[in-house]
Structure formats: structure tokens, C-alpha cells
Short mmCIF file of C-alpha atoms and ligand atoms in Angstrom, two decimals:
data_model
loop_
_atom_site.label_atom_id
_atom_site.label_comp_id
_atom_site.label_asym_id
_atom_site.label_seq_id
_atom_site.Cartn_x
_atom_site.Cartn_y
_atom_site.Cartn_z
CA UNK A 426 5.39 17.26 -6.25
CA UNK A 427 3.93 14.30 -4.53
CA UNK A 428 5.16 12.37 -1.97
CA UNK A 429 5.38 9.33 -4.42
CA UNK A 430 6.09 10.47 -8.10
CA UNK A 431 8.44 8.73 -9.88
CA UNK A 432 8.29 5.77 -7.50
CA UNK A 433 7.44 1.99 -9.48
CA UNK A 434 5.45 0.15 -7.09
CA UNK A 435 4.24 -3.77 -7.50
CA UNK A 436 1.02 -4.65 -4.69
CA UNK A 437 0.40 -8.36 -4.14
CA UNK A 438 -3.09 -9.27 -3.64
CA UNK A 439 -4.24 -5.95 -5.12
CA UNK A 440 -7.86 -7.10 -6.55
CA UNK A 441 -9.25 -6.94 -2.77
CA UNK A 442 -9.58 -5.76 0.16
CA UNK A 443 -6.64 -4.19 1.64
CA UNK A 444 -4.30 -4.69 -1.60
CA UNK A 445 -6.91 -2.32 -3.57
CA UNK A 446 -6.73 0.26 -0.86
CA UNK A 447 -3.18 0.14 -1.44
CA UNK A 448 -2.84 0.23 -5.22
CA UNK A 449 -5.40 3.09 -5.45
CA UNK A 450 -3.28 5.40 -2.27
CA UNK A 451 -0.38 4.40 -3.85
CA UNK A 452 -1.51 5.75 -7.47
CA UNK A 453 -2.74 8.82 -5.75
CA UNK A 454 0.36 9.87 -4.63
CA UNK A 455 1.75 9.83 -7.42
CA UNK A 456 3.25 6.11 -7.78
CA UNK A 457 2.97 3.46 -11.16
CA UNK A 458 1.52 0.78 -9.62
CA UNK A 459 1.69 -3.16 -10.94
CA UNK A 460 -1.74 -4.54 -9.38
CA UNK A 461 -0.54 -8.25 -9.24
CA UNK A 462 -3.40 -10.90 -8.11
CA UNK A 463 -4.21 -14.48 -9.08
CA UNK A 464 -7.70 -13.14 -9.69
CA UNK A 465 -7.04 -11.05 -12.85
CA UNK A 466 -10.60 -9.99 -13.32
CA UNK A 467 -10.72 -8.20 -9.99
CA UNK A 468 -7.33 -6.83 -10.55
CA UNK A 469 -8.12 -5.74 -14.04
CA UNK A 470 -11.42 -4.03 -12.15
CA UNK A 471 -9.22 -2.14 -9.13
CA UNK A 472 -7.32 -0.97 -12.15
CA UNK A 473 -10.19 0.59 -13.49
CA UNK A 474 -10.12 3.06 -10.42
CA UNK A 475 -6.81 4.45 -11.33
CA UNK A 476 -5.94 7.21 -13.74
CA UNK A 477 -2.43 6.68 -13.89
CA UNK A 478 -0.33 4.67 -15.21
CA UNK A 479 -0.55 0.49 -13.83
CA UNK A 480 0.18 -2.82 -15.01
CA UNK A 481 -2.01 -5.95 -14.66
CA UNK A 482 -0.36 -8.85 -13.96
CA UNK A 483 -1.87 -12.34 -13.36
CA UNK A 484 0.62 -14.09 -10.58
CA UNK A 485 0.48 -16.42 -8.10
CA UNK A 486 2.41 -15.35 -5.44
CA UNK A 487 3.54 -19.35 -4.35
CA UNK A 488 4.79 -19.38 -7.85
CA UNK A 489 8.39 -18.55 -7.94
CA UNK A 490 8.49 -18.46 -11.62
CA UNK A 491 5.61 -16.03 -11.78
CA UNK A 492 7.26 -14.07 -9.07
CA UNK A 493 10.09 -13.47 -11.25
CA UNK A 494 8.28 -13.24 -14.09
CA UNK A 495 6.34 -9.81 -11.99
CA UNK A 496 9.29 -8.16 -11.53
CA UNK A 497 11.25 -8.90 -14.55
CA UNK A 498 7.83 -7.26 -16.18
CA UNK A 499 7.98 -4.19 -14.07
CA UNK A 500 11.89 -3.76 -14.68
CA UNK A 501 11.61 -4.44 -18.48
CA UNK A 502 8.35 -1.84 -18.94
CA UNK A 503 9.31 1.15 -16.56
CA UNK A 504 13.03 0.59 -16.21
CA UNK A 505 13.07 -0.37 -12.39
CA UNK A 506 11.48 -1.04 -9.16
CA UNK A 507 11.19 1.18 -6.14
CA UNK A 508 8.78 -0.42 -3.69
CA UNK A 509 7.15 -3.93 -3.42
CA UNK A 510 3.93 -4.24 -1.59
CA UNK A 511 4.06 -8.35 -0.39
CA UNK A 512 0.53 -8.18 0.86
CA UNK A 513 -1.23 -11.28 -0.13
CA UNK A 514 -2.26 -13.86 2.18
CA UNK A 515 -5.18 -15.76 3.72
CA UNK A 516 -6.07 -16.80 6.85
CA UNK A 517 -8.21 -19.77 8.12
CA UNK A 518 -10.62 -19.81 11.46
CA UNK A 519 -9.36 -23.12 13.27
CA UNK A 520 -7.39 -24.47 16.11
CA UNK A 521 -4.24 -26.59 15.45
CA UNK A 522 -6.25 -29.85 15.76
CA UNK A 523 -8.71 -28.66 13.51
CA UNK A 524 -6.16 -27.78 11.05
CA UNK A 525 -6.07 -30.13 7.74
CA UNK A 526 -2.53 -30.16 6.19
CA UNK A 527 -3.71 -29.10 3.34
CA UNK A 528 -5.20 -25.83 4.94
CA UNK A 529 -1.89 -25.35 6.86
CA UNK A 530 0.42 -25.84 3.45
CA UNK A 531 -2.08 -23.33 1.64
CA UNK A 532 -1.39 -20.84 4.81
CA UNK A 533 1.94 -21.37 4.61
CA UNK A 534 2.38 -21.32 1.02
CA UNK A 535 0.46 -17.82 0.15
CA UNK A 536 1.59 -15.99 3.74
CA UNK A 537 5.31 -17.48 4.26
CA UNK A 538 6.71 -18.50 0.89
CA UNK A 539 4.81 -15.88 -0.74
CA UNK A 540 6.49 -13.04 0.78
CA UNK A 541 9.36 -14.95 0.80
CA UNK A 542 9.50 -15.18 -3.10
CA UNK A 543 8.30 -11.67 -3.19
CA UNK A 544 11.35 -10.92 -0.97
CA UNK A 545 13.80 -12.82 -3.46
CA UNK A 546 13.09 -11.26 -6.31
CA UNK A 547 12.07 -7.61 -5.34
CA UNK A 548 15.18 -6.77 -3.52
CA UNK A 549 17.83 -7.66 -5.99
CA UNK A 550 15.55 -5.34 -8.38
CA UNK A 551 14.91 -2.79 -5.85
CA UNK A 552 18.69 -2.68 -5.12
CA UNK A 553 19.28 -2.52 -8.71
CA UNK A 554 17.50 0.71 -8.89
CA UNK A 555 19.14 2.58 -5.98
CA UNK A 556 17.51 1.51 -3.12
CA UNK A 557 14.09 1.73 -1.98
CA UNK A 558 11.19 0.03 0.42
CA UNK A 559 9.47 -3.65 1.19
CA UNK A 560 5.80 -3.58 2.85
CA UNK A 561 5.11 -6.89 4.23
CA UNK A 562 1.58 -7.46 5.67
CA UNK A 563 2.29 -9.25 8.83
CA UNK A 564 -0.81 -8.91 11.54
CA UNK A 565 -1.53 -8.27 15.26
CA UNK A 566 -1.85 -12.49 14.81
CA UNK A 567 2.11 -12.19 14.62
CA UNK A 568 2.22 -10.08 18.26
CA UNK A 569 -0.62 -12.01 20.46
CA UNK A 570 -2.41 -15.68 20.07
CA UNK A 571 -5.95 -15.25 18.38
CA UNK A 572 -8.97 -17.79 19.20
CA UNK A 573 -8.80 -20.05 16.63
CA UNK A 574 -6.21 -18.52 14.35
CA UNK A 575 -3.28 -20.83 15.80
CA UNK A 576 -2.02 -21.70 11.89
CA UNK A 577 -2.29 -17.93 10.64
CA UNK A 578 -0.81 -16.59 13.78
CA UNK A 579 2.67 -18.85 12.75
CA UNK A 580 2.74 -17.65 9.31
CA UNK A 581 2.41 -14.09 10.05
CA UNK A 582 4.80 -14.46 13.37
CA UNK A 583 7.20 -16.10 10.29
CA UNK A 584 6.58 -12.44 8.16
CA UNK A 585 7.28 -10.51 11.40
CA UNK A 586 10.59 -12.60 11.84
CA UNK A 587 11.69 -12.41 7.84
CA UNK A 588 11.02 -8.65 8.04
CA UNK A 589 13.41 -8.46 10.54
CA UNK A 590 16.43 -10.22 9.35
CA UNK A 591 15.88 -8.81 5.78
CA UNK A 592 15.74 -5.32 7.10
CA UNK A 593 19.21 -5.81 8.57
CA UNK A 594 20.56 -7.71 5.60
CA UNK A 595 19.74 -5.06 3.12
CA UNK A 596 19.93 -1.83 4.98
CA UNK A 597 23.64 -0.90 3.55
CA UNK A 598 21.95 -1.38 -0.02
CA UNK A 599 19.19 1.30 0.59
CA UNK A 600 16.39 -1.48 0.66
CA UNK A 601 14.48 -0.75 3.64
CA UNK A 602 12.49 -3.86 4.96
CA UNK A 603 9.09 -3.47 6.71
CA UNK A 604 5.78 -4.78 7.65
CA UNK A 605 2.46 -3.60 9.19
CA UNK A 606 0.54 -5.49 11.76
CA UNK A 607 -2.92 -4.98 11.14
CA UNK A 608 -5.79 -5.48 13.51
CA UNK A 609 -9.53 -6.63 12.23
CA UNK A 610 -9.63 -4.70 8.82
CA UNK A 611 -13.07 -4.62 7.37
CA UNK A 612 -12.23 -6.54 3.91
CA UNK A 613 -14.48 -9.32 2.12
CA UNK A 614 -11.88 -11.80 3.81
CA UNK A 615 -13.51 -10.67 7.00
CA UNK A 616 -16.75 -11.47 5.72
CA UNK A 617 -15.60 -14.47 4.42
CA UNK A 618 -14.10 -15.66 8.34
CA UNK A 619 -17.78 -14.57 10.08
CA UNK A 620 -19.86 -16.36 7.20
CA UNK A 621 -18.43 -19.51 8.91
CA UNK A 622 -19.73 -18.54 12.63
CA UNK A 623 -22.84 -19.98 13.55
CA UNK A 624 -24.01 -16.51 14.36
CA UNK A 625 -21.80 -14.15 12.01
CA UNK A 626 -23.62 -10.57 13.09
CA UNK A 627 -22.48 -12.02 16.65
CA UNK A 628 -19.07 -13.08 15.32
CA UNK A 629 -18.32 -9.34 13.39
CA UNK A 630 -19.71 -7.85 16.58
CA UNK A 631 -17.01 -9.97 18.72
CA UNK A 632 -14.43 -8.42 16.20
CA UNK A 633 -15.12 -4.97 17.02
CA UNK A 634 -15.32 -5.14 20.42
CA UNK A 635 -12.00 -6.58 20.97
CA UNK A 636 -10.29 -3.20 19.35
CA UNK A 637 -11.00 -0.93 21.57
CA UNK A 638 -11.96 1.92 19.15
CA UNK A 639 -15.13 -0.19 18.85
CA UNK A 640 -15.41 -0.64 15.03
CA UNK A 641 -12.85 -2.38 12.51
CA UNK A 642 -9.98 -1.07 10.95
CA UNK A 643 -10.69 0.34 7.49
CA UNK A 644 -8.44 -0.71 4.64
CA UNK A 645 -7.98 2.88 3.76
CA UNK A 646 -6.04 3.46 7.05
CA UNK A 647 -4.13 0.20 5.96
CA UNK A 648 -2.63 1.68 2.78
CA UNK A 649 -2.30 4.76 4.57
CA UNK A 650 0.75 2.93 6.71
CA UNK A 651 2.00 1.30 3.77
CA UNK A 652 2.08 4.69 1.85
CA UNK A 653 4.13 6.34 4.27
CA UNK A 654 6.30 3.75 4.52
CA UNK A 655 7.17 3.27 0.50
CA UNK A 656 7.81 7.23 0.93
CA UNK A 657 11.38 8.80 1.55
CA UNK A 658 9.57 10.22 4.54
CA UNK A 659 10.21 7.05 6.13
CA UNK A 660 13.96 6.59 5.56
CA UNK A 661 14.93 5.95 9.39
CA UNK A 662 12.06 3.34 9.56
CA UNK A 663 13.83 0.16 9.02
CA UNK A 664 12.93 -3.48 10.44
CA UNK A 665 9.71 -1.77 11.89
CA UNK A 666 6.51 -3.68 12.58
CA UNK A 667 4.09 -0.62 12.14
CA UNK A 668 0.61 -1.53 14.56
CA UNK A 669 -2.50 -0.32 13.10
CA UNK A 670 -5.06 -2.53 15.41
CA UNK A 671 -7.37 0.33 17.02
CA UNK A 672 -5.37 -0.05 20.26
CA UNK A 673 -5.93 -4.24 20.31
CA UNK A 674 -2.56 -5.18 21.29
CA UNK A 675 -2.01 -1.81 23.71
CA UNK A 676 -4.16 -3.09 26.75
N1 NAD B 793 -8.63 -8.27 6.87
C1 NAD B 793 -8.00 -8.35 8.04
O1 NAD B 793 -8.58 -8.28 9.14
C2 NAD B 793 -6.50 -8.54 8.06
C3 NAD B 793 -5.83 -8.33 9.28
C4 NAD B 793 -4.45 -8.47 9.31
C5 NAD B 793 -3.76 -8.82 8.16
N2 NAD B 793 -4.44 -9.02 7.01
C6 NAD B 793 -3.66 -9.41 5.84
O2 NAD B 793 -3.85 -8.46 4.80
C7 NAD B 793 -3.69 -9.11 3.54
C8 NAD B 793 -4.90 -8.83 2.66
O3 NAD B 793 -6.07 -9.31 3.32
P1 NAD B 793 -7.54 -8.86 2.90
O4 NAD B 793 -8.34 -8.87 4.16
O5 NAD B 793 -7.48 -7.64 2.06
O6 NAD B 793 -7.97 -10.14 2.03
P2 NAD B 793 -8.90 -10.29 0.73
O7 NAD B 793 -9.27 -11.73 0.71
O8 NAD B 793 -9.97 -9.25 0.71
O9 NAD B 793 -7.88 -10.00 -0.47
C9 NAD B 793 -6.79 -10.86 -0.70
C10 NAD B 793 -6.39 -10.77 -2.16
O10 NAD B 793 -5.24 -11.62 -2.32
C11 NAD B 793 -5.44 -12.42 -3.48
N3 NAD B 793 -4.70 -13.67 -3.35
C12 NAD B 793 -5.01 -14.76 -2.59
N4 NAD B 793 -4.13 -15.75 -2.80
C13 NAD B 793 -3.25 -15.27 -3.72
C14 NAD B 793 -2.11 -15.83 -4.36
N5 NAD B 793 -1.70 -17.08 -4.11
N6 NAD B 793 -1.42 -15.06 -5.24
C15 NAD B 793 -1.82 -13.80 -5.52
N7 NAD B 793 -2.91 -13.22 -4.96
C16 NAD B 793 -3.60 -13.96 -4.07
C17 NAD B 793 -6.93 -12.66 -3.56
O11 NAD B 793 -7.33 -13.01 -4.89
C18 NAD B 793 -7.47 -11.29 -3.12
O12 NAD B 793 -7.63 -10.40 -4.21
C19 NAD B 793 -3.47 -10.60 3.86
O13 NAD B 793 -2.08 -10.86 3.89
C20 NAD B 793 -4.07 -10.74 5.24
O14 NAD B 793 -3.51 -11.82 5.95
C21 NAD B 793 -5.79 -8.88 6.93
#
């Protein structure tokens, strides 16, 4: 039996990056997985790479009705939800003053009130269907201030702080309520952040050096974390902010 047959499983932001790494660890233990992204195409691909059963979904995650439309899709095709996987987001490189309002609202927007919505409308499902687990993708930007990060370190500090109060909220209804701070993962959003540098060998290099394992996170070790925590293996973990940064925040 594996560790997560049976289980029904929506992942946010699953056409890239870490989301993929989740969907496809998450399919391999056994899981149904609803690969949810507003890029359908990639989605559609990442689904590809699973032989089980998924779902493709195309859904906004700032989109309240296509939030609920998600998990009303999940609930009406396989009868229930057991874990939701709120891990899209985006991130911008730039100092408050340097911050548009657009670019903070679009922060804000996919990061806060996305895994807010995904919050809203998972756990009254999840509950429905006898309890089970939230994975909210927080970051290390939540537990220290990163150069140039000051808009994405509040929106992740604002997961860290929902995570929290959920977990307490809805731990009598067997909904547990976590997230995982990740360091540097090495994802095409990473890419994305050093294409901007001047110098972005010199900017990646900067990135590694600051975890002290020397290299970046991979996304695999990402979904391992979230894995574990959508399992019944972690049924005392509740409210947790799991660090997987390479030792970043320990010195
Ligand atoms: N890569 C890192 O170093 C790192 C570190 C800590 C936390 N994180 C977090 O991990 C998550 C995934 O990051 P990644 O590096 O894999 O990024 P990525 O850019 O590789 O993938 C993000 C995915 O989310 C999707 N997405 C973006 N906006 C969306 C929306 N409004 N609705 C639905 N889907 C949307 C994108 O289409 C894409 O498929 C994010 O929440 C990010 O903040 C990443």
C-alpha cells in the first residue's frame, strides 16, 4: 500500500517548477492529483508525466469563482478532497521604493489572496471528507529580510501567519494546516529573477552561496516535504512551518 493511495489531491501552480515536482511525487505515491495552473498547456504537459489518474484544470488562483469552481470539480468527479497543495505564487526582485503598485497588487493577489481562496474553499471540502491536510508554500522570505525581496517577503510572512491561525481553527475538524519555507529552489522562476541581474551567472552564484550546502534546493526535495506532510504520517504536524533552505536561516 502506498503512503498516499486513496488520497484526492489538488496542486496550485502545478505546470512548473516546484508545483510539477509536487504533482508527479504526489502521483507516485499513490495520490489522484488535480494539476491546476493558469497555464493549461504546461499543466496539460506535467500531466503527461503521470500514469495515474489527474485532472487538468485551467484556474486562476486570484479568481475566487475559479477557485470554487476547482474544488467543486474535484468533489463532483472523485467524490471528495483530501489534500490541497496552495503553491502558486510569484515573486518580484525590488526594494519597496522600487515597487510599482501594480507589481505589489499582483504579489499580493497570486501569494496572499491566492492561498487565501485556496484556503476558503479547500477546507470546507476537505472537512467534508473526514479530515485531511493544507500545504501552503510560504518561503525562508517569510523567516528573514531578503535583498531586494521587501514585497515578496510580506506576502509570504502573510502565508506563514494564515497557516497559523487556520491550523488552530480547523484542527478539531481533522484539517491539518501547513506550509513549507523553502530556500533558493532551482525552478525557471529562478531563472527568471537572475535574467534580470546585470551579471546573472554572478547573481545564481550569489544564490548558492548564501545556503550553506553550496548549491540550490532542488524542487524534488520540495515535494518531498509536501508529500510527507499530505501523508497520515504527519498527523501530529499541525501549524508547522517545515524549513527546507540548505541550512540558510540556521546560521
Ligand atoms: N523557486 C524558489 O526559489 C522558491 C523559494 C521559495 C518559495 N517558492 C514558492 O514556490 C512556489 C512555486 O514557485 P516556482 O519557483 O516553482 O515558480 P514557477 O514560476 O516555476 O512556477 C509557478 C507556476 O505557478 C503558475 N501560476 C502563476 N500565477 C498563477 C495564478 N494566478 N494562478 C494559477 N497558477 C499560477 C505559473 O503558471 C507556473 O506554472 C511559489 O509560491 C514561490 O513563491 C519558490
Amino acid at each position: 500500500m502506498q503512503r498516499l493511495e486513496g488520497k484526492r489531491a489538488i496542486v496550485t501552480g502545478a505546470g512548473s517548477g516546484i508545483g510539477r515536482s509536487i504533482a508527479l511525487r504526489l502521483a507516485s505515491e499513490g495520490a489522484r492529483v488535480v494539476l491546476a495552473d493558469v497555464d493549461e498547456a504546461a499543466a496539460e504537459n506535467v500531466a503527461t508525466e503521470i500514469k495515474g489518474a489527474t485532472l487538468v484544470q485551467k484556474t486562476d488562483v486570484t479568481s475566487a469563482a475559479e477557485m470554487e469552481a476547482l474544488v467543486e470539480r474535484v468533489v463532483s468527479e472523485w467524490g471528495g478532497l483530501d489534500v490541497m497543495v496552495n503553491n502558486a505564487g510569484l515573486g518580484i526582485a525590488a526594494t519597496a521604493p522600487d515597487t510599482s503598485e501594480e507589481d505589489y497588487d499582483r504579489v499580493m493577489d497570486v501569494c496572499v489572496r491566492g492561498t487565501f481562496l485556496g484556503m476558503k474553499y479547500a477546507i470546507p471540502a476537505i472537512r467534508e471528507s473526514g479530515g485531511g491536510s493544507l500545504v501552503n508554500m510560504s518561503s525562508i522570505a517569510a523567516l528573514v529580510g531578503l535583498k531586494d525581496r521587501a514585497i515578496y517577503c510580506a506576502a509570504k510572512g502573510a502565508i506563514l501567519s494564515m497557516t497559523r491561525a487556520a491550523a488552530i481553527d480547523h484542527v478539531e475538524e481533522g484539517v491539518r494546516v501547513n506550509c513549507i519555507a523553502p530556500g533558493t529552489v532551482d525552478t525557471p522562476w529562478v531563472a527568471r529573477i537572475t535574467a534580470g541581474y546585470d551579471d546573472p551567472e554572478e547573481a545564481r552564484r550569489i544564490m548558492q552561496a548564501r545556503q550553506p550546502h553550496g548549491r540550490l534546493v532542488t524542487p524534488d526535495e520540495i515535494a518531498a516535504m509536501a508529500a510527507y506532510l499530505a501523508s497520515d504520517e504527519a498527523g501530529s504536524v499541525i501549524g508547522a512551518c517545515m524549513v527546507v533552505d540548505g541550512g540558510m536561516t540556521a546560521r
